[in-house]
Short mmCIF file of C-alpha atoms in Angstrom, two decimals:
data_model
loop_
_atom_site.label_atom_id
_atom_site.label_comp_id
_atom_site.label_asym_id
_atom_site.label_seq_id
_atom_site.Cartn_x
_atom_site.Cartn_y
_atom_site.Cartn_z
CA SER A 280 0.00 0.00 0.00
CA PRO A 281 1.17 3.61 -0.47
CA ARG A 282 3.27 5.01 2.34
CA GLY A 283 1.04 6.47 5.07
CA SER A 284 -2.12 4.69 3.96
CA ALA A 285 -3.94 1.99 5.87
CA ALA A 286 -2.81 -1.60 5.43
CA SER A 287 -5.19 -4.24 4.17
CA ASP A 288 -5.98 -5.44 7.70
CA GLY A 289 -6.87 -1.94 8.92
CA SER A 290 -3.57 -1.30 10.72
CA ALA A 291 -1.14 1.47 9.95
CA ASP A 292 1.38 0.94 7.17
CA VAL A 293 5.04 0.85 8.14
CA SER A 294 6.57 0.80 4.65
CA CYS A 295 9.37 3.27 4.06
CA ARG A 296 10.68 4.09 0.58
CA THR A 297 14.40 4.78 0.36
CA GLU A 298 13.91 8.34 -0.81
CA ASP A 299 11.60 9.04 2.14
CA ALA A 300 13.81 7.48 4.81
CA GLY A 301 16.16 10.40 5.20
CA ASP A 302 15.84 13.94 6.43
CA SER A 303 14.12 15.79 3.59
CA THR A 304 11.07 17.70 4.84
CA THR A 305 8.08 16.98 2.65
CA LEU A 306 5.71 19.69 1.47
CA LEU A 307 2.82 18.06 3.34
CA TYR A 308 4.86 17.99 6.56
CA SER A 309 5.63 21.70 6.12
CA VAL A 310 1.91 22.42 5.76
CA ILE A 311 1.17 20.35 8.90
CA ARG A 312 3.87 22.26 10.78
CA LEU A 313 2.31 25.60 9.78
CA ILE A 314 -1.10 24.41 11.00
CA PHE A 315 0.40 23.21 14.28
CA ARG A 316 2.25 26.49 14.79
CA ALA A 317 -0.99 28.42 14.31
CA THR A 318 -2.78 25.99 16.64
CA GLY A 319 -0.10 26.37 19.30
CA PHE A 320 -0.25 30.16 18.99
CA VAL A 321 -3.99 30.05 19.70
CA PHE A 322 -3.86 27.42 22.46
CA TYR A 323 -0.83 28.59 24.48
CA ALA A 324 -0.57 32.04 26.02
CA THR A 325 3.23 31.81 26.24
CA THR A 326 5.66 29.48 24.51
CA GLU A 327 9.36 29.60 25.28
CA CYS A 328 11.83 27.43 23.39
CA HIS A 329 15.39 27.07 24.71
CA GLY A 330 18.40 25.24 23.28
CA VAL A 331 16.90 24.53 19.85
CA GLU A 332 19.90 26.27 18.26
CA ASP A 333 22.00 23.26 19.36
CA PHE A 334 19.73 20.76 17.60
CA PRO A 335 21.74 18.57 15.19
CA ALA A 336 21.84 19.83 11.61
CA ALA A 337 19.88 18.23 8.78
CA GLY A 338 21.37 14.92 7.70
CA GLU A 339 22.71 13.98 11.15
CA PRO A 340 21.06 10.83 12.57
CA THR A 341 18.99 12.02 15.54
CA LEU A 342 16.69 10.53 18.16
CA LEU A 343 14.51 13.16 19.84
CA CYS A 344 13.29 11.99 23.26
CA PHE A 345 10.68 13.79 25.36
CA ASN A 346 8.62 13.44 28.53
CA HIS A 347 5.13 12.33 27.62
CA GLY A 348 2.27 13.49 29.85
CA ASN A 349 -0.03 15.33 27.49
CA GLY A 350 -1.15 12.88 24.82
CA LEU A 351 -0.92 13.94 21.19
CA ALA A 352 -0.37 17.54 22.27
CA ASP A 353 3.29 16.67 22.98
CA PRO A 354 4.31 15.72 19.41
CA LEU A 355 2.27 18.65 18.10
CA CYS A 356 4.40 21.02 20.18
CA LEU A 357 7.61 19.33 19.05
CA ILE A 358 6.68 19.39 15.37
CA LYS A 359 5.97 23.11 15.47
CA ALA A 360 9.26 23.95 17.25
CA THR A 361 11.82 21.47 15.91
CA PRO A 362 13.61 22.77 12.79
CA ARG A 363 13.80 19.32 11.18
CA MET A 364 11.22 16.78 10.10
CA VAL A 365 10.60 14.44 13.04
CA ARG A 366 9.11 11.00 12.42
CA PHE A 367 7.41 9.98 15.65
CA CYS A 368 6.90 6.40 16.73
CA ALA A 369 3.45 5.86 18.22
CA LYS A 370 0.91 3.12 18.82
CA ASP A 371 -0.81 2.16 15.56
CA THR A 372 -4.32 2.70 17.00
CA LEU A 373 -3.74 6.48 16.77
CA TRP A 374 -3.93 6.19 12.98
CA LYS A 375 -7.67 5.58 13.46
CA VAL A 376 -8.31 8.69 15.59
CA PRO A 377 -10.59 11.13 13.69
CA ILE A 378 -8.88 14.29 12.43
CA MET A 379 -5.64 13.77 14.38
CA GLY A 380 -5.17 10.41 12.65
CA THR A 381 -5.01 12.26 9.32
CA PHE A 382 -2.17 14.43 10.59
CA ILE A 383 -0.35 11.39 12.01
CA ARG A 384 -0.76 9.43 8.78
CA ASN A 385 0.73 12.23 6.68
CA SER A 386 3.53 13.33 9.00
CA GLY A 387 5.80 10.36 8.34
CA ALA A 388 5.06 8.74 11.71
CA VAL A 389 6.02 5.11 12.32
CA PRO A 390 3.44 2.78 13.97
CA ILE A 391 4.27 0.59 16.96
CA TYR A 392 2.15 -2.53 17.43
CA ARG A 393 1.11 -3.46 20.96
CA GLN A 394 0.35 -6.98 22.09
CA ARG A 395 -2.97 -5.98 23.64
CA GLU A 396 -4.33 -5.08 20.18
CA HIS A 397 -2.42 -7.50 17.92
CA GLY A 398 -1.62 -10.49 20.13
CA ASP A 399 1.15 -12.77 18.85
CA GLN A 400 1.44 -10.80 15.59
CA ALA A 401 2.78 -7.74 17.42
CA LYS A 402 6.32 -9.12 17.75
CA ASP A 403 6.70 -9.90 14.04
CA ARG A 404 5.28 -6.55 13.01
CA ASN A 405 7.55 -4.66 15.37
CA LEU A 406 10.60 -6.40 13.89
CA GLU A 407 9.69 -4.69 10.62
CA VAL A 408 9.25 -1.41 12.51
CA PHE A 409 12.70 -1.85 14.05
CA ARG A 410 14.25 -2.33 10.60
CA THR A 411 12.45 0.77 9.34
CA VAL A 412 13.67 2.88 12.25
CA ILE A 413 17.28 1.75 11.73
CA GLU A 414 16.97 2.55 8.01
CA VAL A 415 15.71 6.06 8.77
CA LEU A 416 18.58 6.68 11.20
CA ARG A 417 21.28 5.37 8.87
CA ALA A 418 19.87 7.64 6.14
CA GLY A 419 20.37 10.66 8.41
CA GLY A 420 16.78 11.02 9.56
CA CYS A 421 15.28 12.29 12.81
CA LEU A 422 12.95 10.13 14.90
CA GLY A 423 10.87 11.03 17.95
CA PHE A 424 10.36 8.72 20.95
CA ALA A 425 8.83 8.93 24.42
CA PRO A 426 11.09 6.79 26.67
CA GLU A 427 8.25 6.45 29.20
CA GLY A 428 6.45 4.30 26.64
CA VAL A 429 2.99 5.73 27.35
CA SER A 430 1.36 9.07 28.00
CA ARG A 431 0.09 9.53 31.54
CA PHE A 432 -1.29 12.65 33.26
CA LEU A 433 0.98 12.43 36.29
CA PRO A 434 3.08 14.90 38.32
CA TYR A 435 6.19 12.90 37.45
CA MET A 436 7.76 10.94 34.60
CA GLU A 437 7.10 7.21 34.67
CA GLN A 438 10.25 5.38 35.71
CA PRO A 439 12.20 3.37 34.80
CA PHE A 440 12.46 4.46 31.18
CA LYS A 441 12.17 1.86 28.46
CA THR A 442 15.56 0.97 26.94
CA GLY A 443 14.23 0.88 23.37
CA VAL A 444 15.70 4.25 22.40
CA ALA A 445 19.16 3.24 23.59
CA ARG A 446 18.98 -0.13 21.86
CA ILE A 447 17.96 1.51 18.57
CA ALA A 448 20.84 3.98 18.72
CA LEU A 449 23.40 1.28 19.56
CA GLU A 450 22.08 -1.09 16.89
CA ALA A 451 22.28 1.63 14.21
CA VAL A 452 25.89 2.30 15.23
CA ARG A 453 26.71 -1.42 15.16
CA GLN A 454 25.23 -1.98 11.71
CA SER A 455 26.99 1.09 10.29
CA SER A 456 30.33 0.01 11.79
CA GLU A 457 29.97 -3.45 10.25
CA ALA A 458 29.16 -1.77 6.92
CA GLY A 459 32.48 0.11 7.10
CA ASP A 460 31.24 3.49 8.35
CA ALA A 461 33.34 3.84 11.49
CA ASP A 462 32.47 7.54 11.89
CA PHE A 463 28.71 6.99 12.07
CA LYS A 464 27.07 8.47 15.16
CA VAL A 465 23.57 8.99 16.55
CA ASN A 466 22.59 12.16 18.41
CA VAL A 467 20.15 11.47 21.25
CA VAL A 468 18.47 14.79 22.14
CA PRO A 469 16.39 14.98 25.34
CA VAL A 470 13.62 17.61 25.19
CA GLY A 471 11.78 18.63 28.35
CA LEU A 472 8.19 19.87 28.05
CA ALA A 473 7.01 21.87 31.06
CA PHE A 474 3.52 23.36 31.34
CA THR A 475 1.91 25.64 33.87
CA HIS A 476 -1.50 23.96 33.36
CA ARG A 477 -1.02 21.37 30.66
CA GLU A 478 -4.71 20.60 30.08
CA LYS A 479 -5.95 24.22 30.12
CA PHE A 480 -6.60 26.57 27.22
CA ARG A 481 -4.11 29.50 27.20
CA SER A 482 -1.65 27.60 29.37
CA ASP A 483 2.10 28.30 29.18
CA LEU A 484 4.69 25.98 27.63
CA CYS A 485 8.46 25.90 28.09
CA MET A 486 10.47 23.60 25.80
CA SER A 487 14.06 22.83 26.78
CA TYR A 488 16.28 21.14 24.16
CA CYS A 489 19.26 19.56 25.94
CA LYS A 490 22.74 19.08 24.51
CA PRO A 491 22.87 16.00 22.27
CA ILE A 492 24.17 12.75 23.75
CA VAL A 493 26.52 11.41 21.07
CA VAL A 494 26.40 7.63 20.58
CA ASP A 495 29.13 6.19 18.36
CA ALA A 496 31.41 3.17 18.19
CA ALA A 497 33.69 4.66 20.86
CA TYR A 498 30.73 5.09 23.22
CA ALA A 499 29.60 1.49 22.73
CA ALA A 500 33.17 0.21 23.26
CA ARG A 501 33.25 1.68 26.76
CA PHE A 502 30.89 -1.02 28.02
CA GLY A 503 31.20 -4.75 28.32
CA ASP A 504 28.11 -5.54 26.25
CA SER A 505 25.16 -3.89 24.53
CA PHE A 506 22.94 -4.44 27.57
CA GLU A 507 25.22 -2.40 29.84
CA ALA A 508 25.60 0.28 27.17
CA ALA A 509 21.82 0.56 26.74
CA LYS A 510 21.30 0.72 30.50
CA ALA A 511 23.89 3.50 30.90
CA LEU A 512 22.50 5.51 27.99
CA THR A 513 18.96 5.21 29.36
CA CYS A 514 20.11 6.42 32.80
CA ARG A 515 21.85 9.41 31.20
CA LEU A 516 18.71 10.22 29.20
CA SER A 517 16.58 9.99 32.35
CA ALA A 518 18.91 12.30 34.29
CA ASP A 519 18.92 14.93 31.52
CA LEU A 520 15.12 14.95 31.31
CA GLU A 521 14.79 15.09 35.10
CA ALA A 522 16.91 18.26 35.06
CA VAL A 523 14.54 20.14 32.72
CA THR A 524 11.15 18.89 33.91
CA ILE A 525 9.22 19.12 37.18
CA ASN A 526 8.72 15.82 38.96
CA ALA A 527 6.93 15.41 42.28
CA PRO A 528 5.62 12.31 44.08
CA ASP A 529 2.07 13.72 44.13
CA TRP A 530 0.03 16.75 43.08
CA GLY A 531 0.05 18.09 46.65
CA VAL A 532 3.80 18.73 46.42
CA ILE A 533 3.30 20.57 43.12
CA ARG A 534 0.59 22.73 44.69
CA CYS A 535 2.81 23.61 47.68
CA GLY A 536 5.71 24.30 45.34
CA ILE A 537 3.60 26.78 43.36
CA THR A 538 2.64 28.55 46.58
CA ALA A 539 6.29 28.71 47.69
CA ALA A 540 7.42 30.03 44.30
CA ARG A 541 4.80 32.82 44.44
CA LEU A 542 5.96 33.86 47.90
CA HIS A 543 9.64 33.63 46.93
CA GLN A 544 9.25 35.94 43.94
CA ALA A 545 9.76 39.61 44.76
CA ALA A 546 6.56 41.68 44.61
CA ASP A 547 7.52 43.85 41.62
CA SER A 548 9.82 41.42 39.78
CA GLN A 549 9.10 39.99 36.34
CA LEU A 550 10.32 36.46 35.64
CA THR A 551 10.48 34.71 32.31
CA LEU A 552 8.60 31.43 32.09
CA LYS A 553 11.86 29.47 32.28
CA GLN A 554 12.95 31.42 35.37
CA TYR A 555 9.60 30.80 37.06
CA LEU A 556 9.67 27.08 36.26
CA SER A 557 13.26 26.83 37.52
CA LEU A 558 12.14 28.46 40.76
CA LEU A 559 9.20 26.07 41.02
CA ARG A 560 11.45 23.08 40.29
CA GLY A 561 13.79 24.14 43.09
CA TRP A 562 10.97 24.36 45.63
CA VAL A 563 9.56 21.02 44.52
CA GLU A 564 12.96 19.41 45.08
CA VAL A 565 13.04 20.90 48.59
CA LEU A 566 9.52 19.71 49.43
CA LYS A 567 10.29 16.21 48.15
CA LEU A 568 12.60 15.83 51.15
CA ALA A 569 9.51 15.57 53.34
CA PRO A 570 8.27 12.03 54.04
CA ALA A 571 5.54 11.03 51.62
CA ASP A 572 1.96 11.18 52.89
CA ALA A 573 0.19 7.91 53.33
CA SER A 574 -2.20 9.03 50.59
CA GLY A 575 0.58 10.25 48.29
CA GLY A 576 1.00 9.50 44.63
CA GLY A 577 3.22 6.47 45.10
CA GLY A 578 6.56 7.22 43.58
CA GLY A 579 7.64 9.11 40.56
CA GLY A 580 10.86 11.03 40.49
CA ALA A 581 13.60 10.98 43.07
CA LEU A 582 12.07 11.11 46.53
CA GLU A 583 15.07 11.51 48.83
CA ARG A 584 14.46 8.74 51.32
CA ASP A 585 18.01 9.00 52.62
CA ALA A 586 17.80 12.73 53.35
CA PRO A 587 19.04 13.76 56.79
CA LYS A 588 16.31 13.58 59.40
CA ALA A 589 16.54 17.29 60.25
CA SER A 590 16.08 18.26 56.59
CA ALA A 591 13.14 15.90 56.24
CA LEU A 592 11.43 17.33 59.32
CA ALA A 593 12.05 20.92 58.18
CA ALA A 594 10.65 20.11 54.74
CA ALA A 595 7.60 18.48 56.35
CA ARG A 596 6.93 21.56 58.49
CA LEU A 597 7.35 23.85 55.48
CA LYS A 598 4.97 21.73 53.44
CA ALA A 599 2.36 21.81 56.20
CA GLU A 600 2.64 25.59 56.59
CA LEU A 601 2.38 26.18 52.84
CA SER A 602 -0.67 23.91 52.66
CA GLU A 603 -2.36 25.77 55.51
CA TYR A 604 -1.52 29.16 53.99
CA GLN A 605 -2.97 28.14 50.63
CA ARG A 606 -6.05 26.71 52.34
CA LEU A 607 -6.68 30.05 54.08
CA LEU A 608 -6.26 31.94 50.79
CA ASP A 609 -8.79 29.65 49.10
CA GLU A 610 -11.17 29.90 52.06
CA LYS A 611 -11.11 33.71 51.99
CA GLY A 612 -11.09 33.92 48.20
CA ILE A 613 -8.06 36.20 48.08
CA LYS A 614 -4.58 36.15 46.54
CA ASP A 615 -1.08 36.85 47.81
CA GLU A 616 -1.20 40.44 46.59
CA ARG A 617 -4.03 41.25 48.97
CA VAL A 618 -1.99 39.86 51.86
CA ARG A 619 1.10 41.81 50.79
CA ARG A 620 -0.79 45.08 50.48
CA ALA A 621 -2.39 44.61 53.89
CA ALA A 622 1.02 43.83 55.41
CA ALA A 623 2.47 46.98 53.81
CA VAL A 624 -0.05 49.27 55.60
CA GLY A 625 0.02 47.20 58.80
CA GLN A 626 -3.68 46.36 58.80
CA ALA A 627 -6.48 44.96 56.70
CA LEU A 628 -7.39 47.09 53.69
CA PRO A 629 -10.13 49.67 54.45
CA TRP A 630 -13.60 48.73 53.26
CA TYR A 631 -13.83 51.77 50.97
CA TRP A 632 -10.67 50.67 49.11
CA CYS A 633 -12.34 47.35 48.41
CA ALA A 634 -15.62 49.01 47.42
CA TRP A 635 -13.83 51.39 45.02
CA GLY A 636 -11.93 48.51 43.45
CA LEU A 637 -15.12 46.51 42.97
CA ALA A 638 -16.85 49.50 41.35
CA GLN A 639 -13.98 50.00 38.89
CA ARG A 640 -13.97 46.34 37.91
CA ALA A 641 -17.75 46.26 37.53
CA VAL A 642 -17.67 49.15 35.05
CA LEU A 643 -14.77 47.61 33.11
CA CYS A 644 -16.45 44.19 33.00
CA SER A 645 -19.69 45.73 31.71
CA LEU A 646 -17.86 47.47 28.87
CA LEU A 647 -15.85 44.39 27.92
CA PHE A 648 -18.92 42.15 28.09
CA ALA A 649 -20.80 44.45 25.70
CA VAL A 650 -17.92 44.33 23.22
CA ALA A 651 -17.46 40.56 23.56
CA THR A 652 -21.14 39.54 23.34
CA PRO A 653 -21.21 38.84 19.55
CA GLY A 654 -18.15 36.60 19.81
CA LEU A 655 -19.52 34.93 22.93
CA VAL A 656 -22.72 34.01 21.10
CA ALA A 657 -20.82 32.75 18.04
CA TRP A 658 -18.38 30.56 20.00
CA MET A 659 -20.78 29.29 22.67
CA PRO A 660 -21.56 25.99 20.81
CA VAL A 661 -17.82 25.24 20.54
CA TRP A 662 -17.28 25.99 24.23
CA VAL A 663 -20.22 23.77 25.25
CA TYR A 664 -18.91 20.88 23.10
CA VAL A 665 -15.37 21.15 24.49
CA LYS A 666 -16.56 21.32 28.12
CA ARG A 667 -18.81 18.28 27.66
CA ARG A 668 -15.98 16.36 26.02
CA GLU A 669 -13.65 17.34 28.85
CA ARG A 670 -16.08 16.13 31.51
CA MET A 671 -16.58 12.87 29.63
CA LEU A 672 -12.83 12.20 29.44
CA MET A 673 -12.28 13.12 33.09
CA ALA A 674 -15.11 10.76 34.10
CA LYS A 675 -13.30 7.83 32.46
CA GLY A 676 -10.54 8.03 35.03
CA PRO A 677 -7.03 9.47 35.46
CA ARG A 678 -5.51 7.57 32.52
CA TRP A 679 -7.71 9.63 30.16
CA ASN A 680 -6.76 13.03 31.59
CA ASP A 681 -3.90 13.40 29.10
CA SER A 682 -6.46 13.40 26.26
CA VAL A 683 -8.10 16.64 27.44
CA ALA A 684 -5.47 18.96 25.94
CA GLU A 685 -5.27 17.05 22.66
CA THR A 686 -9.06 17.30 22.25
CA LYS A 687 -8.95 21.05 22.79
CA MET A 688 -6.01 21.39 20.40
CA MET A 689 -7.85 19.41 17.70
CA VAL A 690 -10.70 21.90 18.00
CA CYS A 691 -8.16 24.76 17.70
CA ALA A 692 -6.69 23.11 14.61
CA LEU A 693 -10.11 22.88 12.96
CA ILE A 694 -10.72 26.55 13.75
CA VAL A 695 -7.32 27.49 12.28
CA MET A 696 -7.97 25.51 9.09
CA ALA A 697 -11.46 26.97 8.80
#
């Protein structure tokens, strides 16, 4: 069957023509990238991209590896930001997803067959996938993988990482060395995706491209066998991604970290998104020293069980105080700024200050509502559909939470194309 079309049994086609295996960006992929860039511009309020200038040049074999907690929204973000054509490897059932399946089918993606859908046939089919991936790499292509293996809406990356990425890189190097190309190398590039509210419309996104990990014959020779080499490379990949993402044992630690970061930031200072996320990451690492709650999230990341007892107790007290402070803010319906302003004058704000502020906001809201009414009426059906779809996905359980953002982004893509 033609490349990108459905196979005769309804599964995705894995065929790869020689001229398509390399790094040339197709016209259709360029169109998809433009659509995704417009979609990302609409969906995200702020997008910061760091380190992309160090991404390997066209023609250099590259494996792009990313943390995967936001469904199909993750590859969409990477396609729009990465300067080269990236062929993602994903479960073949995504080829059947309405709308998004069309984009996947025409973006050069490579299907992975899971045993739960294909039974005993999965192994044989994935051997063909493995050969295709090696062919793409040896032709100088760029492939995208999620070492976690699955997308999960969690406050941490799923560990341990799968070793598939490392094994692919090492096998490509081995085959090229046996073919006489001793200088062949694979660049493994970790990319951290950090969101302020990953499932929310007009969230913020920070993308951090790490320095490439170079895998060549000399790298493989440092280890006794391919298993040890794959294990070491996977550990290095995990450490690099841990350094540019936020990982907490449960959502409570994330919430306390956000509160601490707000209090830490000076009242009149302006931080970039990367600076804010670095501050948040630092506080999360501090709060992870506290013993996990009995109802905690059960793992994820590097909970420091061997931390000194004094540090653990201090972190536990800090976590409790931050939780109580945030609870009081929520109970009173106020924000930190109100507390800061009251502290500056040494007492609670006078009632007439509050009344004057409410009057100003009421007038402004009335004017803005009058201006926005036509658009509100026009977009109300879309909003109702998206909210119903969101509630339906959330009702299915936590494993479906990562599909919320991708559903909203598909709606954005349809609006952009319209």
